[in-house]
mmCIF file of C-alpha atoms in Angstrom:
data_model
loop_
_atom_site.group_PDB
_atom_site.id
_atom_site.type_symbol
_atom_site.label_atom_id
_atom_site.label_comp_id
_atom_site.label_asym_id
_atom_site.label_seq_id
_atom_site.Cartn_x
_atom_site.Cartn_y
_atom_site.Cartn_z
ATOM 1 C CA MET K 1 0.000 0.000 0.000
ATOM 2 C CA PRO K 2 1.508 3.396 -0.911
ATOM 3 C CA ARG K 3 2.240 5.692 2.004
ATOM 4 C CA PRO K 4 0.041 8.755 2.298
ATOM 5 C CA ALA K 5 1.601 11.692 0.477
ATOM 6 C CA ASN K 6 3.397 14.217 2.672
ATOM 7 C CA PRO K 7 3.230 17.818 1.429
ATOM 8 C CA GLU K 8 6.638 18.576 2.971
ATOM 9 C CA THR K 9 8.260 15.746 1.045
ATOM 10 C CA ARG K 10 6.665 16.993 -2.160
ATOM 11 C CA SER K 11 8.013 20.500 -1.486
ATOM 12 C CA ARG K 12 11.476 19.125 -0.784
ATOM 13 C CA LEU K 13 11.466 17.066 -3.978
ATOM 14 C CA LEU K 14 10.453 20.166 -5.953
ATOM 15 C CA GLU K 15 13.016 22.393 -4.254
ATOM 16 C CA LYS K 16 16.041 20.079 -4.364
ATOM 17 C CA GLY K 17 15.073 18.535 -7.684
ATOM 18 C CA GLY K 18 14.332 21.955 -9.125
ATOM 19 C CA ASP K 19 17.835 23.122 -8.148
ATOM 20 C CA LEU K 20 19.368 20.148 -9.946
ATOM 21 C CA VAL K 21 17.226 20.658 -13.039
ATOM 22 C CA SER K 22 18.026 24.380 -13.055
ATOM 23 C CA SER K 23 21.755 23.955 -12.756
ATOM 24 C CA ARG K 24 22.312 20.850 -14.873
ATOM 25 C CA GLY K 25 19.364 20.538 -17.187
ATOM 26 C CA PHE K 26 16.299 18.312 -17.092
ATOM 27 C CA ASN K 27 17.522 15.367 -19.133
ATOM 28 C CA ALA K 28 20.855 15.261 -17.317
ATOM 29 C CA THR K 29 19.045 14.855 -13.978
ATOM 30 C CA GLY K 30 17.787 11.405 -13.018
ATOM 31 C CA VAL K 31 14.921 10.557 -10.671
ATOM 32 C CA GLN K 32 17.406 8.856 -8.349
ATOM 33 C CA GLU K 33 19.472 12.053 -8.065
ATOM 34 C CA ILE K 34 16.331 14.033 -7.301
ATOM 35 C CA THR K 35 15.229 11.679 -4.539
ATOM 36 C CA ALA K 36 18.791 11.462 -3.150
ATOM 37 C CA ALA K 37 19.021 15.267 -3.022
ATOM 38 C CA ALA K 38 15.681 15.397 -1.202
ATOM 39 C CA GLY K 39 16.704 12.558 1.126
ATOM 40 C CA VAL K 40 13.794 10.233 0.278
ATOM 41 C CA PRO K 41 13.709 6.704 -1.194
ATOM 42 C CA LYS K 42 13.654 6.559 -4.995
ATOM 43 C CA GLY K 43 10.313 4.738 -5.143
ATOM 44 C CA SER K 44 8.530 7.490 -3.233
ATOM 45 C CA PHE K 45 8.991 9.891 -6.177
ATOM 46 C CA TYR K 46 6.022 8.257 -7.873
ATOM 47 C CA ASN K 47 3.813 8.831 -4.837
ATOM 48 C CA TYR K 48 4.060 12.506 -5.712
ATOM 49 C CA PHE K 49 4.489 12.643 -9.450
ATOM 50 C CA ASP K 50 3.042 10.361 -12.104
ATOM 51 C CA SER K 51 6.154 10.750 -14.233
ATOM 52 C CA LYS K 52 9.351 12.756 -14.588
ATOM 53 C CA GLU K 53 7.419 14.872 -17.092
ATOM 54 C CA ALA K 54 4.749 15.652 -14.478
ATOM 55 C CA PHE K 55 7.598 16.637 -12.149
ATOM 56 C CA ALA K 56 8.929 19.026 -14.826
ATOM 57 C CA VAL K 57 5.528 20.706 -15.056
ATOM 58 C CA ALA K 58 5.377 21.019 -11.248
ATOM 59 C CA VAL K 59 8.908 22.503 -11.099
ATOM 60 C CA LEU K 60 7.964 25.048 -13.765
ATOM 61 C CA THR K 61 4.799 25.925 -11.858
ATOM 62 C CA GLU K 62 6.825 26.525 -8.665
ATOM 63 C CA TYR K 63 9.399 28.607 -10.532
ATOM 64 C CA TRP K 64 6.811 30.797 -12.198
ATOM 65 C CA ASP K 65 4.838 31.225 -8.948
ATOM 66 C CA ALA K 66 8.071 32.321 -7.211
ATOM 67 C CA VAL K 67 8.832 34.858 -9.963
ATOM 68 C CA VAL K 68 5.298 36.261 -9.709
ATOM 69 C CA ALA K 69 5.524 36.381 -5.896
ATOM 70 C CA GLU K 70 8.878 38.181 -5.920
ATOM 71 C CA PHE K 71 8.448 40.568 -8.835
ATOM 72 C CA GLY K 72 4.774 40.621 -9.890
ATOM 73 C CA ALA K 73 3.811 43.415 -7.477
ATOM 74 C CA ILE K 74 6.304 45.825 -9.090
ATOM 75 C CA LEU K 75 4.055 45.986 -12.172
ATOM 76 C CA ASN K 76 1.102 47.115 -10.047
ATOM 77 C CA GLU K 77 2.797 49.792 -7.912
ATOM 78 C CA GLY K 78 0.211 52.483 -8.570
ATOM 79 C CA ARG K 79 2.389 55.410 -7.465
ATOM 80 C CA THR K 80 5.243 54.617 -9.863
ATOM 81 C CA PRO K 81 4.867 55.682 -13.516
ATOM 82 C CA PRO K 82 4.070 52.544 -15.576
ATOM 83 C CA LEU K 83 7.207 52.593 -17.753
ATOM 84 C CA SER K 84 9.384 52.973 -14.652
ATOM 85 C CA ARG K 85 7.635 49.927 -13.227
ATOM 86 C CA ILE K 86 8.517 47.962 -16.365
ATOM 87 C CA ALA K 87 12.161 49.042 -16.076
ATOM 88 C CA ARG K 88 12.261 48.125 -12.373
ATOM 89 C CA TYR K 89 10.617 44.797 -13.057
ATOM 90 C CA PHE K 90 13.273 43.754 -15.563
ATOM 91 C CA ALA K 91 16.050 45.220 -13.400
ATOM 92 C CA GLY K 92 14.764 42.966 -10.601
ATOM 93 C CA LEU K 93 14.818 39.923 -12.871
ATOM 94 C CA ALA K 94 18.337 40.797 -14.069
ATOM 95 C CA GLU K 95 19.479 41.054 -10.457
ATOM 96 C CA PHE K 96 17.887 37.674 -9.775
ATOM 97 C CA HIS K 97 20.068 36.180 -12.537
ATOM 98 C CA GLU K 98 23.096 38.102 -11.282
ATOM 99 C CA ARG K 99 22.663 36.573 -7.807
ATOM 100 C CA ARG K 100 22.862 33.172 -9.413
ATOM 101 C CA ARG K 101 25.950 34.323 -11.339
ATOM 102 C CA TYR K 102 24.174 33.923 -14.686
ATOM 103 C CA ALA K 103 25.059 30.233 -14.749
ATOM 104 C CA VAL K 104 21.564 28.890 -14.210
ATOM 105 C CA GLY K 105 19.555 31.019 -16.592
ATOM 106 C CA CYS K 106 15.791 31.196 -16.665
ATOM 107 C CA LEU K 107 14.063 27.886 -16.080
ATOM 108 C CA ILE K 108 11.344 28.945 -18.509
ATOM 109 C CA GLY K 109 13.881 29.414 -21.299
ATOM 110 C CA ASN K 110 15.858 26.325 -20.349
ATOM 111 C CA MET K 111 12.756 24.146 -20.435
ATOM 112 C CA ALA K 112 11.525 25.836 -23.614
ATOM 113 C CA LEU K 113 14.637 24.811 -25.495
ATOM 114 C CA GLU K 114 15.464 21.525 -23.818
ATOM 115 C CA VAL K 115 12.185 19.862 -22.960
ATOM 116 C CA THR K 116 9.505 21.055 -25.414
ATOM 117 C CA PRO K 117 10.701 18.707 -28.204
ATOM 118 C CA THR K 118 9.944 15.676 -26.055
ATOM 119 C CA SER K 119 7.140 16.804 -23.744
ATOM 120 C CA GLU K 120 3.832 18.186 -24.927
ATOM 121 C CA ASP K 121 2.749 18.779 -21.298
ATOM 122 C CA VAL K 122 5.770 20.994 -20.660
ATOM 123 C CA ARG K 123 5.187 22.828 -23.926
ATOM 124 C CA ILE K 124 1.548 23.566 -22.983
ATOM 125 C CA LYS K 125 2.559 24.750 -19.504
ATOM 126 C CA LEU K 126 5.200 27.062 -21.005
ATOM 127 C CA ALA K 127 2.717 28.508 -23.484
ATOM 128 C CA ALA K 128 0.399 29.268 -20.531
ATOM 129 C CA ILE K 129 3.262 30.973 -18.652
ATOM 130 C CA TYR K 130 4.053 33.104 -21.730
ATOM 131 C CA ARG K 131 0.377 34.141 -21.873
ATOM 132 C CA GLU K 132 0.224 35.087 -18.177
ATOM 133 C CA TRP K 133 3.556 36.878 -18.319
ATOM 134 C CA SER K 134 2.659 38.932 -21.384
ATOM 135 C CA ALA K 135 -0.807 39.741 -19.995
ATOM 136 C CA ALA K 136 0.768 41.206 -16.818
ATOM 137 C CA LEU K 137 3.177 43.340 -18.848
ATOM 138 C CA ALA K 138 0.506 44.356 -21.370
ATOM 139 C CA SER K 139 -1.723 45.632 -18.589
ATOM 140 C CA CYS K 140 1.075 47.903 -17.338
ATOM 141 C CA LEU K 141 1.810 49.055 -20.911
ATOM 142 C CA ARG K 142 -1.864 49.934 -21.381
ATOM 143 C CA GLU K 143 -1.654 52.126 -18.278
ATOM 144 C CA ALA K 144 1.426 53.770 -19.777
ATOM 145 C CA GLN K 145 -0.614 54.592 -22.873
ATOM 146 C CA GLU K 146 -3.476 55.995 -20.785
ATOM 147 C CA LYS K 147 -0.987 58.250 -19.023
ATOM 148 C CA GLY K 148 0.585 59.359 -22.285
ATOM 149 C CA GLU K 149 3.949 57.723 -21.523
ATOM 150 C CA LEU K 150 3.773 55.365 -24.484
ATOM 151 C CA SER K 151 2.584 55.882 -28.057
ATOM 152 C CA ALA K 152 -1.072 54.895 -28.414
ATOM 153 C CA ALA K 153 -0.217 53.441 -31.823
ATOM 154 C CA LYS K 154 1.601 50.478 -30.285
ATOM 155 C CA ASP K 155 -0.149 47.209 -29.535
ATOM 156 C CA PRO K 156 0.443 46.531 -25.810
ATOM 157 C CA GLY K 157 0.080 42.763 -26.245
ATOM 158 C CA GLN K 158 2.632 42.582 -29.032
ATOM 159 C CA LEU K 159 4.974 44.906 -27.231
ATOM 160 C CA ALA K 160 4.681 42.843 -24.027
ATOM 161 C CA ILE K 161 5.637 39.629 -25.768
ATOM 162 C CA ALA K 162 8.507 41.389 -27.573
ATOM 163 C CA LEU K 163 9.848 42.485 -24.166
ATOM 164 C CA ILE K 164 9.767 38.883 -22.962
ATOM 165 C CA ASP K 165 11.486 37.548 -26.092
ATOM 166 C CA THR K 166 14.211 40.168 -25.951
ATOM 167 C CA PHE K 167 14.778 39.624 -22.234
ATOM 168 C CA GLU K 168 14.994 35.836 -22.628
ATOM 169 C CA GLY K 169 17.566 36.307 -25.384
ATOM 170 C CA ALA K 170 19.629 38.423 -22.984
ATOM 171 C CA VAL K 171 19.373 35.744 -20.281
ATOM 172 C CA MET K 172 20.662 33.215 -22.812
ATOM 173 C CA ARG K 173 23.735 35.233 -23.713
ATOM 174 C CA ALA K 174 24.407 36.086 -20.050
ATOM 175 C CA LYS K 175 24.608 32.351 -19.455
ATOM 176 C CA VAL K 176 27.211 31.982 -22.219
ATOM 177 C CA GLU K 177 29.266 35.042 -21.307
ATOM 178 C CA ARG K 178 28.713 34.775 -17.537
ATOM 179 C CA SER K 179 28.329 38.507 -17.482
ATOM 180 C CA ARG K 180 25.850 41.299 -16.873
ATOM 181 C CA ALA K 181 26.584 42.860 -20.272
ATOM 182 C CA PRO K 182 23.481 41.404 -22.008
ATOM 183 C CA PHE K 183 21.246 42.919 -19.312
ATOM 184 C CA ASP K 184 22.979 46.278 -19.685
ATOM 185 C CA GLY K 185 22.249 46.103 -23.418
ATOM 186 C CA PHE K 186 18.628 45.211 -22.689
ATOM 187 C CA GLU K 187 18.207 48.122 -20.264
ATOM 188 C CA ARG K 188 20.089 50.779 -22.186
ATOM 189 C CA LEU K 189 19.325 49.882 -25.775
ATOM 190 C CA VAL K 190 16.424 47.462 -26.208
ATOM 191 C CA LEU K 191 13.988 48.795 -23.593
ATOM 192 C CA PRO K 192 14.299 52.474 -24.610
ATOM 193 C CA SER K 193 13.956 51.525 -28.300
ATOM 194 C CA LEU K 194 10.810 49.502 -27.735
ATOM 195 C CA LEU K 195 9.145 51.715 -25.137
ATOM 196 C CA THR K 196 8.708 54.949 -27.049
ATOM 197 C CA MET J 1 45.228 -0.681 -33.117
ATOM 198 C CA PRO J 2 42.628 2.001 -33.941
ATOM 199 C CA ARG J 3 41.481 2.131 -37.539
ATOM 200 C CA PRO J 4 42.574 5.136 -39.548
ATOM 201 C CA ALA J 5 39.976 7.874 -39.299
ATOM 202 C CA ASN J 6 37.642 8.170 -42.279
ATOM 203 C CA PRO J 7 36.460 11.736 -43.026
ATOM 204 C CA GLU J 8 33.167 10.408 -44.429
ATOM 205 C CA THR J 9 32.438 8.563 -41.209
ATOM 206 C CA ARG J 10 33.210 11.694 -39.213
ATOM 207 C CA SER J 11 30.825 13.711 -41.420
ATOM 208 C CA ARG J 12 28.117 11.082 -41.016
ATOM 209 C CA LEU J 13 28.523 11.051 -37.231
ATOM 210 C CA LEU J 14 28.238 14.838 -37.170
ATOM 211 C CA GLU J 15 25.250 14.907 -39.511
ATOM 212 C CA LYS J 16 23.178 12.100 -37.983
ATOM 213 C CA GLY J 17 24.305 12.849 -34.437
ATOM 214 C CA GLY J 18 23.701 16.556 -34.965
ATOM 215 C CA ASP J 19 20.122 15.809 -36.063
ATOM 216 C CA LEU J 20 19.526 13.809 -32.890
ATOM 217 C CA VAL J 21 21.070 16.490 -30.672
ATOM 218 C CA SER J 22 19.066 19.200 -32.437
ATOM 219 C CA SER J 23 15.748 17.458 -32.143
ATOM 220 C CA ARG J 24 16.059 15.836 -28.714
ATOM 221 C CA GLY J 25 18.721 17.743 -26.818
ATOM 222 C CA PHE J 26 22.349 16.942 -26.097
ATOM 223 C CA ASN J 27 21.998 15.204 -22.760
ATOM 224 C CA ALA J 28 19.076 13.090 -23.956
ATOM 225 C CA THR J 29 21.216 11.709 -26.803
ATOM 226 C CA GLY J 30 23.652 8.892 -26.021
ATOM 227 C CA VAL J 31 26.851 8.012 -27.905
ATOM 228 C CA GLN J 32 25.293 4.664 -28.822
ATOM 229 C CA GLU J 33 22.320 6.387 -30.465
ATOM 230 C CA ILE J 34 24.671 8.646 -32.401
ATOM 231 C CA THR J 35 26.738 5.758 -33.721
ATOM 232 C CA ALA J 36 23.616 3.680 -34.465
ATOM 233 C CA ALA J 37 22.130 6.583 -36.462
ATOM 234 C CA ALA J 38 25.385 6.908 -38.396
ATOM 235 C CA GLY J 39 25.600 3.123 -38.906
ATOM 236 C CA VAL J 40 29.018 2.681 -37.291
ATOM 237 C CA PRO J 41 30.168 0.622 -34.267
ATOM 238 C CA LYS J 42 29.899 2.427 -30.922
ATOM 239 C CA GLY J 43 33.625 2.179 -30.204
ATOM 240 C CA SER J 44 34.553 4.020 -33.390
ATOM 241 C CA PHE J 45 33.026 7.245 -31.999
ATOM 242 C CA TYR J 46 36.211 7.798 -30.005
ATOM 243 C CA ASN J 47 38.384 7.482 -33.122
ATOM 244 C CA TYR J 48 36.832 10.768 -34.167
ATOM 245 C CA PHE J 49 36.024 12.613 -30.954
ATOM 246 C CA ASP J 50 37.909 12.581 -27.669
ATOM 247 C CA SER J 51 34.666 12.899 -25.745
ATOM 248 C CA LYS J 52 30.965 13.600 -26.140
ATOM 249 C CA GLU J 53 31.816 17.195 -25.210
ATOM 250 C CA ALA J 54 34.309 17.417 -28.103
ATOM 251 C CA PHE J 55 31.523 16.076 -30.330
ATOM 252 C CA ALA J 56 29.228 18.875 -29.090
ATOM 253 C CA VAL J 57 31.821 21.484 -30.059
ATOM 254 C CA ALA J 58 32.211 19.880 -33.500
ATOM 255 C CA VAL J 59 28.418 19.801 -34.040
ATOM 256 C CA LEU J 60 28.205 23.482 -33.089
ATOM 257 C CA THR J 61 31.039 24.304 -35.488
ATOM 258 C CA GLU J 62 29.242 22.504 -38.343
ATOM 259 C CA TYR J 63 25.956 24.218 -37.520
ATOM 260 C CA TRP J 64 27.487 27.675 -37.423
ATOM 261 C CA ASP J 65 29.488 27.070 -40.617
ATOM 262 C CA ALA J 66 26.263 25.985 -42.361
ATOM 263 C CA VAL J 67 24.436 29.124 -41.181
ATOM 264 C CA VAL J 68 27.299 31.319 -42.428
ATOM 265 C CA ALA J 69 27.404 29.445 -45.758
ATOM 266 C CA GLU J 70 23.642 29.754 -46.307
ATOM 267 C CA PHE J 71 22.981 33.269 -45.030
ATOM 268 C CA GLY J 72 26.286 35.077 -44.506
ATOM 269 C CA ALA J 73 26.492 36.436 -48.051
ATOM 270 C CA ILE J 74 23.192 38.304 -47.633
ATOM 271 C CA LEU J 75 24.944 40.741 -45.281
ATOM 272 C CA ASN J 76 27.535 41.578 -47.952
ATOM 273 C CA GLU J 77 25.233 42.073 -50.955
ATOM 274 C CA GLY J 78 26.690 45.411 -51.956
ATOM 275 C CA ARG J 79 23.787 46.472 -54.174
ATOM 276 C CA THR J 80 21.143 46.081 -51.473
ATOM 277 C CA PRO J 81 20.794 48.866 -48.884
ATOM 278 C CA PRO J 82 22.393 47.665 -45.610
ATOM 279 C CA LEU J 83 19.244 47.720 -43.462
ATOM 280 C CA SER J 84 17.364 45.739 -46.126
ATOM 281 C CA ARG J 85 20.177 43.191 -45.998
ATOM 282 C CA ILE J 86 19.705 42.887 -42.234
ATOM 283 C CA ALA J 87 15.962 42.383 -42.683
ATOM 284 C CA ARG J 88 16.524 39.760 -45.410
ATOM 285 C CA TYR J 89 19.122 38.007 -43.301
ATOM 286 C CA PHE J 90 16.755 37.528 -40.374
ATOM 287 C CA ALA J 91 13.867 36.677 -42.709
ATOM 288 C CA GLY J 92 16.098 33.938 -44.118
ATOM 289 C CA LEU J 93 16.846 32.609 -40.645
ATOM 290 C CA ALA J 94 13.153 32.717 -39.717
ATOM 291 C CA GLU J 95 12.326 30.735 -42.842
ATOM 292 C CA PHE J 96 15.024 28.230 -41.899
ATOM 293 C CA HIS J 97 13.240 27.675 -38.577
ATOM 294 C CA GLU J 98 9.879 27.567 -40.330
ATOM 295 C CA ARG J 99 11.123 24.764 -42.611
ATOM 296 C CA ARG J 100 11.928 22.775 -39.497
ATOM 297 C CA ARG J 101 8.469 23.602 -38.138
ATOM 298 C CA TYR J 102 9.951 25.558 -35.212
ATOM 299 C CA ALA J 103 10.359 22.340 -33.237
ATOM 300 C CA VAL J 104 14.136 22.189 -33.350
ATOM 301 C CA GLY J 105 15.067 25.763 -32.535
ATOM 302 C CA CYS J 106 18.526 27.199 -32.930
ATOM 303 C CA LEU J 107 21.323 24.854 -31.951
ATOM 304 C CA ILE J 108 23.284 27.828 -30.625
ATOM 305 C CA GLY J 109 20.492 28.739 -28.221
ATOM 306 C CA ASN J 110 19.762 25.124 -27.333
ATOM 307 C CA MET J 111 23.391 24.471 -26.450
ATOM 308 C CA ALA J 112 23.680 27.823 -24.662
ATOM 309 C CA LEU J 113 20.937 26.888 -22.240
ATOM 310 C CA GLU J 114 21.421 23.145 -21.969
ATOM 311 C CA VAL J 115 25.140 22.500 -22.188
ATOM 312 C CA THR J 116 27.014 25.583 -20.918
ATOM 313 C CA PRO J 117 26.440 24.697 -17.235
ATOM 314 C CA THR J 118 28.360 21.451 -17.645
ATOM 315 C CA SER J 119 30.819 22.150 -20.452
ATOM 316 C CA GLU J 120 33.334 24.958 -20.446
ATOM 317 C CA ASP J 121 34.494 23.995 -23.971
ATOM 318 C CA VAL J 122 30.979 24.423 -25.330
ATOM 319 C CA ARG J 123 30.609 27.724 -23.482
ATOM 320 C CA ILE J 124 33.843 29.067 -25.008
ATOM 321 C CA LYS J 125 32.828 27.941 -28.508
ATOM 322 C CA LEU J 126 29.431 29.632 -28.112
ATOM 323 C CA ALA J 127 31.044 32.866 -26.936
ATOM 324 C CA ALA J 128 33.225 32.782 -30.075
ATOM 325 C CA ILE J 129 30.145 32.252 -32.278
ATOM 326 C CA TYR J 130 28.404 35.210 -30.612
ATOM 327 C CA ARG J 131 31.481 37.354 -31.343
ATOM 328 C CA GLU J 132 31.650 36.320 -35.025
ATOM 329 C CA TRP J 133 27.912 36.702 -35.478
ATOM 330 C CA SER J 134 27.777 40.167 -33.948
ATOM 331 C CA ALA J 135 30.875 41.294 -35.879
ATOM 332 C CA ALA J 136 29.209 40.354 -39.192
ATOM 333 C CA LEU J 137 26.037 42.248 -38.281
ATOM 334 C CA ALA J 138 27.957 45.231 -36.871
ATOM 335 C CA SER J 139 29.875 45.608 -40.113
ATOM 336 C CA CYS J 140 26.600 45.851 -42.054
ATOM 337 C CA LEU J 141 25.189 48.310 -39.492
ATOM 338 C CA ARG J 142 28.286 50.482 -39.863
ATOM 339 C CA GLU J 143 27.637 50.609 -43.606
ATOM 340 C CA ALA J 144 24.061 51.640 -42.843
ATOM 341 C CA GLN J 145 25.406 54.527 -40.782
ATOM 342 C CA GLU J 146 27.806 55.579 -43.554
ATOM 343 C CA LYS J 147 24.877 55.632 -45.979
ATOM 344 C CA GLY J 148 22.720 57.617 -43.569
ATOM 345 C CA GLU J 149 20.191 54.796 -43.107
ATOM 346 C CA LEU J 150 20.866 54.457 -39.372
ATOM 347 C CA SER J 151 21.483 57.053 -36.665
ATOM 348 C CA ALA J 152 25.215 57.676 -36.205
ATOM 349 C CA ALA J 153 24.566 57.943 -32.446
ATOM 350 C CA LYS J 154 24.021 54.176 -32.140
ATOM 351 C CA ASP J 155 26.844 51.788 -31.315
ATOM 352 C CA PRO J 156 26.862 49.185 -34.133
ATOM 353 C CA GLY J 157 28.433 46.518 -31.919
ATOM 354 C CA GLN J 158 25.843 46.895 -29.163
ATOM 355 C CA LEU J 159 23.033 47.064 -31.677
ATOM 356 C CA ALA J 160 24.300 43.917 -33.425
ATOM 357 C CA ILE J 161 24.325 41.901 -30.242
ATOM 358 C CA ALA J 162 20.879 43.233 -29.289
ATOM 359 C CA LEU J 163 19.575 41.958 -32.650
ATOM 360 C CA ILE J 164 20.977 38.509 -31.898
ATOM 361 C CA ASP J 165 19.524 38.425 -28.379
ATOM 362 C CA THR J 166 16.099 39.522 -29.556
ATOM 363 C CA PHE J 167 16.099 37.042 -32.431
ATOM 364 C CA GLU J 168 17.151 34.150 -30.173
ATOM 365 C CA GLY J 169 14.317 35.039 -27.798
ATOM 366 C CA ALA J 170 11.897 34.824 -30.726
ATOM 367 C CA VAL J 171 13.298 31.420 -31.751
ATOM 368 C CA MET J 172 12.694 30.227 -28.193
ATOM 369 C CA ARG J 173 9.054 31.255 -28.132
ATOM 370 C CA ALA J 174 8.492 29.881 -31.651
ATOM 371 C CA LYS J 175 9.606 26.525 -30.282
ATOM 372 C CA VAL J 176 7.039 26.735 -27.479
ATOM 373 C CA GLU J 177 4.176 28.038 -29.587
ATOM 374 C CA ARG J 178 5.138 26.132 -32.750
ATOM 375 C CA SER J 179 4.244 29.209 -34.705
ATOM 376 C CA ARG J 180 5.671 31.977 -36.857
ATOM 377 C CA ALA J 181 4.136 34.668 -34.630
ATOM 378 C CA PRO J 182 7.372 35.413 -32.706
ATOM 379 C CA PHE J 183 9.208 36.039 -35.987
ATOM 380 C CA ASP J 184 6.415 38.312 -37.170
ATOM 381 C CA GLY J 185 6.819 40.279 -33.946
ATOM 382 C CA PHE J 186 10.566 40.429 -34.466
ATOM 383 C CA GLU J 187 10.212 41.689 -38.052
ATOM 384 C CA ARG J 188 7.359 44.127 -37.539
ATOM 385 C CA LEU J 189 8.042 45.470 -34.072
ATOM 386 C CA VAL J 190 11.552 44.729 -32.762
ATOM 387 C CA LEU J 191 13.619 45.315 -35.909
ATOM 388 C CA PRO J 192 11.988 48.647 -36.836
ATOM 389 C CA SER J 193 12.285 49.856 -33.217
ATOM 390 C CA LEU J 194 15.963 49.017 -32.984
ATOM 391 C CA LEU J 195 17.013 50.061 -36.488
ATOM 392 C CA THR J 196 16.131 53.730 -36.497
#
């Protein structure tokens, strides 16, 4: 009879396993390494996750929820002008990558490139994250238009998704160069060019 | 005694193995699968490559050389205005991804996110590719400035690398959404915003 699931064990599997997946990649990380890192028997993994793929979706969900919890509020700070909020939001994300010395990258981008070819569930989850992420940015961009900070001719939805694409490209190069330079380029060149 | 190396076998290993790595990821592809796809005995892999990591560097080299061979000349078409060359160049790359139905993505980006954490050789090769790629674009952007097509106030080197970052971000999302939409955004929104 399977043991009853323990929410703390599930959290530990997601945290320790998520660290491994973030730093080494999903396919390079085995279930046994995940359970060893979390200090639980290998077999118990399947009490919590139907498959390694289901685990990937859960890790992505945790990652995205953490990003929203840490940075989401910046986009809704009513007293700050909307375009300044956007700049602060991405500066916060850049600092997040800096703290991890650029080596890990963004789990969303990592999974997008590594896991989508082999997992439709991960691909669908990532598409949902892209939608949520761009909706949050688009809402702030719409406010910027209402306040006359941003040209009314621009489509906030398209602009939001362009900001995400350009930022993810910077994260990618930061991982290769292990440097802040791509984020400097994003802040000084890409953001001002797009947000006019 | 090891057999003398056969250049055709090496090419076949790189071609068939490169396809596997491109479609499934580097870590998900074993040496045995690479040799099976190329129709050679597993042991012969090491007659050609010192390690799987050395193979990754060789695959990247082939990929980049193929991109330069197929698209590089567009940037030097003297009769076409420089900014039109840039637009055609990225349109060509977008079509390349379209032909592969967006599922594969760019091997440079894939390797950047998946393999740099565990391979310093791959990281160094990727940094060299970024340098070559941005130098080729910067040279065309400099011409655009000389011809008055682009503001002389912009730094061609920084602009070149921003184009690469933003394009790679679009390739990433195209892989998730399996659609051309990210390239449309790049062509209609990002390129015109950056190239003014």
